[in-house]
JSON list of C-alpha atoms in Angstrom, two decimals:
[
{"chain": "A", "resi": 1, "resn": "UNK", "atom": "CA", "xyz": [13.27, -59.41, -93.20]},
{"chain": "A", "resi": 2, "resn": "UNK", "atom": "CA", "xyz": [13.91, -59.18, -97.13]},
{"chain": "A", "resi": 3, "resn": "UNK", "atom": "CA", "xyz": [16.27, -61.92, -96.96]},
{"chain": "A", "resi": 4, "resn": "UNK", "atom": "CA", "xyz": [14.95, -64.07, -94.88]},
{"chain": "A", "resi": 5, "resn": "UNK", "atom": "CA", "xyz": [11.75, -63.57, -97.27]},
{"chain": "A", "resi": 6, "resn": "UNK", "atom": "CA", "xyz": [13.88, -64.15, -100.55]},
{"chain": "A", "resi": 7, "resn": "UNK", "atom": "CA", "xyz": [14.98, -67.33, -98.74]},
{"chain": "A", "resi": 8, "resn": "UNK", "atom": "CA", "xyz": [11.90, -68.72, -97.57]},
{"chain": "A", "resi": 9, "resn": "UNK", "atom": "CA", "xyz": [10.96, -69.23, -101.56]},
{"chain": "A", "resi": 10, "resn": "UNK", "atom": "CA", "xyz": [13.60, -71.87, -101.08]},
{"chain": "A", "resi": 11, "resn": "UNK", "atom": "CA", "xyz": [13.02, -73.26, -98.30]},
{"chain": "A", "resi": 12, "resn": "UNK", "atom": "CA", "xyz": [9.89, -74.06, -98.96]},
{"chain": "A", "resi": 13, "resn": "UNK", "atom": "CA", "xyz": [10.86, -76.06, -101.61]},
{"chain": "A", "resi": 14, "resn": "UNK", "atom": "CA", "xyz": [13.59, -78.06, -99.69]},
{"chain": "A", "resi": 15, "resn": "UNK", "atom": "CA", "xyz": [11.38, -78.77, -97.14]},
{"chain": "A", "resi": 16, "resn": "UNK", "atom": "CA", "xyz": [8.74, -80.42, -100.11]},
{"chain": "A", "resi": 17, "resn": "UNK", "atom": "CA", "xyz": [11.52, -82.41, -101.05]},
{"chain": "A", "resi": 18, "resn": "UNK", "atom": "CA", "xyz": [12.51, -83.56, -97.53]},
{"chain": "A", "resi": 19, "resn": "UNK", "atom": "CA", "xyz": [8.84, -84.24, -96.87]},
{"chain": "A", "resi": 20, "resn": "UNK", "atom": "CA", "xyz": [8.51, -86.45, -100.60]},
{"chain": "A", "resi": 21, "resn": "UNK", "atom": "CA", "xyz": [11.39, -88.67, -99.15]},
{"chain": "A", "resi": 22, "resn": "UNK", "atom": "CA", "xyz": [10.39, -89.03, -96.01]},
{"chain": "A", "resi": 23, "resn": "UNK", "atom": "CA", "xyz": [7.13, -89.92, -96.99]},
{"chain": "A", "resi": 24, "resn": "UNK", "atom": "CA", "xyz": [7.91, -91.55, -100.04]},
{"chain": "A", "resi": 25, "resn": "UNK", "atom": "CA", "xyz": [5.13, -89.21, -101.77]},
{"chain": "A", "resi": 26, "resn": "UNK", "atom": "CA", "xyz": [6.28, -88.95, -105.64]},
{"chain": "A", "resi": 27, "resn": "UNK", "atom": "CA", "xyz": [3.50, -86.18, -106.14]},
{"chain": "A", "resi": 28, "resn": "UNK", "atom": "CA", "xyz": [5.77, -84.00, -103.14]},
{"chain": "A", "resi": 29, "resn": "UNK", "atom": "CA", "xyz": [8.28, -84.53, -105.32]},
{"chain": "A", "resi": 30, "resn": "UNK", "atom": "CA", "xyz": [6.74, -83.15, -108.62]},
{"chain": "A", "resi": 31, "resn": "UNK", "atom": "CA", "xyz": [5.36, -80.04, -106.55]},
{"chain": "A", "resi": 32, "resn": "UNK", "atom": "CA", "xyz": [9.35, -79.79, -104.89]},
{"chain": "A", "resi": 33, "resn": "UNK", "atom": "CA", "xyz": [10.23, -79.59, -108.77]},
{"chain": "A", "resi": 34, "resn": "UNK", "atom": "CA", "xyz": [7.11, -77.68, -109.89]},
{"chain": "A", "resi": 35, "resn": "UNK", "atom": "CA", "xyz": [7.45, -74.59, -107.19]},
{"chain": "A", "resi": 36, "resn": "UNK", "atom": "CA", "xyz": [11.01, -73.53, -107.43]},
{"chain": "A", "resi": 37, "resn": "UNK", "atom": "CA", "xyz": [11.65, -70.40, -108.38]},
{"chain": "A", "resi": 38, "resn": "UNK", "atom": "CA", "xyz": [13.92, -70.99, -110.89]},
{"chain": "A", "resi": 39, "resn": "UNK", "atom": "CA", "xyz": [12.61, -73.65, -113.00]},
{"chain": "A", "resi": 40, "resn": "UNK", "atom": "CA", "xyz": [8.72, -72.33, -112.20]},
{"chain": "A", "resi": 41, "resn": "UNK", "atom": "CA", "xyz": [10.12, -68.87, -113.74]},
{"chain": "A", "resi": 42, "resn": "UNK", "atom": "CA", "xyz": [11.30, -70.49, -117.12]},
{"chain": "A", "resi": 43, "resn": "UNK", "atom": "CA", "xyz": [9.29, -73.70, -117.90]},
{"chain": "A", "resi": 44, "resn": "UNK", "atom": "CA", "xyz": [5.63, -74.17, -117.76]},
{"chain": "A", "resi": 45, "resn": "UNK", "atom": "CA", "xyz": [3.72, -76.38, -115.78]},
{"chain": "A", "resi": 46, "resn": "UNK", "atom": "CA", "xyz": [3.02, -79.20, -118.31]},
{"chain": "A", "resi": 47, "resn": "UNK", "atom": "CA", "xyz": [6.41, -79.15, -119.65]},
{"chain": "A", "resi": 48, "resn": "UNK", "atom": "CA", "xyz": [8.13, -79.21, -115.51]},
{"chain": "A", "resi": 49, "resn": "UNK", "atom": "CA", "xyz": [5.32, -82.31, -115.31]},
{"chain": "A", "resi": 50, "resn": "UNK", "atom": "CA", "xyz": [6.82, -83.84, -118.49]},
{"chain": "A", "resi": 51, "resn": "UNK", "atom": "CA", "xyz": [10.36, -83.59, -117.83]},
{"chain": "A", "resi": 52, "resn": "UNK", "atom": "CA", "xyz": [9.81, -84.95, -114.05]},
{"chain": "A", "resi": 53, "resn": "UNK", "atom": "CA", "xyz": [8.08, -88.03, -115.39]},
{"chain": "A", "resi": 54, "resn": "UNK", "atom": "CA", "xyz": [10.86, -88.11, -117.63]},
{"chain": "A", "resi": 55, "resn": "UNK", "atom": "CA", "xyz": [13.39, -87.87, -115.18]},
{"chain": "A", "resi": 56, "resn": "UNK", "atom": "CA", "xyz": [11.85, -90.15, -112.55]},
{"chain": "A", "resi": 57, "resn": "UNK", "atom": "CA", "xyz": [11.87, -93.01, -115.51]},
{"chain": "A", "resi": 58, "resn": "UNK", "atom": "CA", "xyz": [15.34, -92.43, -116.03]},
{"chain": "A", "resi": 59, "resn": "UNK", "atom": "CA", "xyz": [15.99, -92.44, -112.62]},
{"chain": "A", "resi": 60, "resn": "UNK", "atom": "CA", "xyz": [14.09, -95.51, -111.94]},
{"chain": "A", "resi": 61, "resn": "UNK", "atom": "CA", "xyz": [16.53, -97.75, -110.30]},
{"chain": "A", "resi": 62, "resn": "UNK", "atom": "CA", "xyz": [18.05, -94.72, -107.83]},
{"chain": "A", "resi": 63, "resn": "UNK", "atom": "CA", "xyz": [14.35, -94.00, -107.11]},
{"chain": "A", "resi": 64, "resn": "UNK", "atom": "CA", "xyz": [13.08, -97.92, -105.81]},
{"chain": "A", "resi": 65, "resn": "UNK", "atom": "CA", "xyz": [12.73, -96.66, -102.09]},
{"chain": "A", "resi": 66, "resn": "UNK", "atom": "CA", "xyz": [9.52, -94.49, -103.12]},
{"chain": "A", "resi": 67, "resn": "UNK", "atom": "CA", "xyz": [8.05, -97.65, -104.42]},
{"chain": "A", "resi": 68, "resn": "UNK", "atom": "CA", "xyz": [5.53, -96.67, -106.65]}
]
């Protein structure tokens, strides 16, 4: 049970991101970003917000199919 809990922190997050593409939901995305454990245990919340936006503007042209 303690793995499958350590990996549920995960998995949670990969199925956000599945969910943001399938829907084409850009604020999935940010939360995909915003909730792992890694980069939620290092960076706050306005800075993960501000490097998304930054990334998703850089990223533009890859990123056309969510439309937005």
């Amino acid at each position: 049970p303690q793995c499958a809990a350590l990996n549920m922190t995960n998995i949670a997050v990969q199925e956000l991101s599945v969910k943001a593409a399938m829907e084409k939901d850009k604020e999935a995305a940010f939360h995909a970003c915003a909730l792992d454990p890694l980069t939620a245990s290092v960076v706050s919340l306005p800075d993960i917000r501000k490097m998304f936006e930054e990334l998703w503007k850089a990223e533009g042209d890859r990123l056309s199919y969510f439309d937005v």
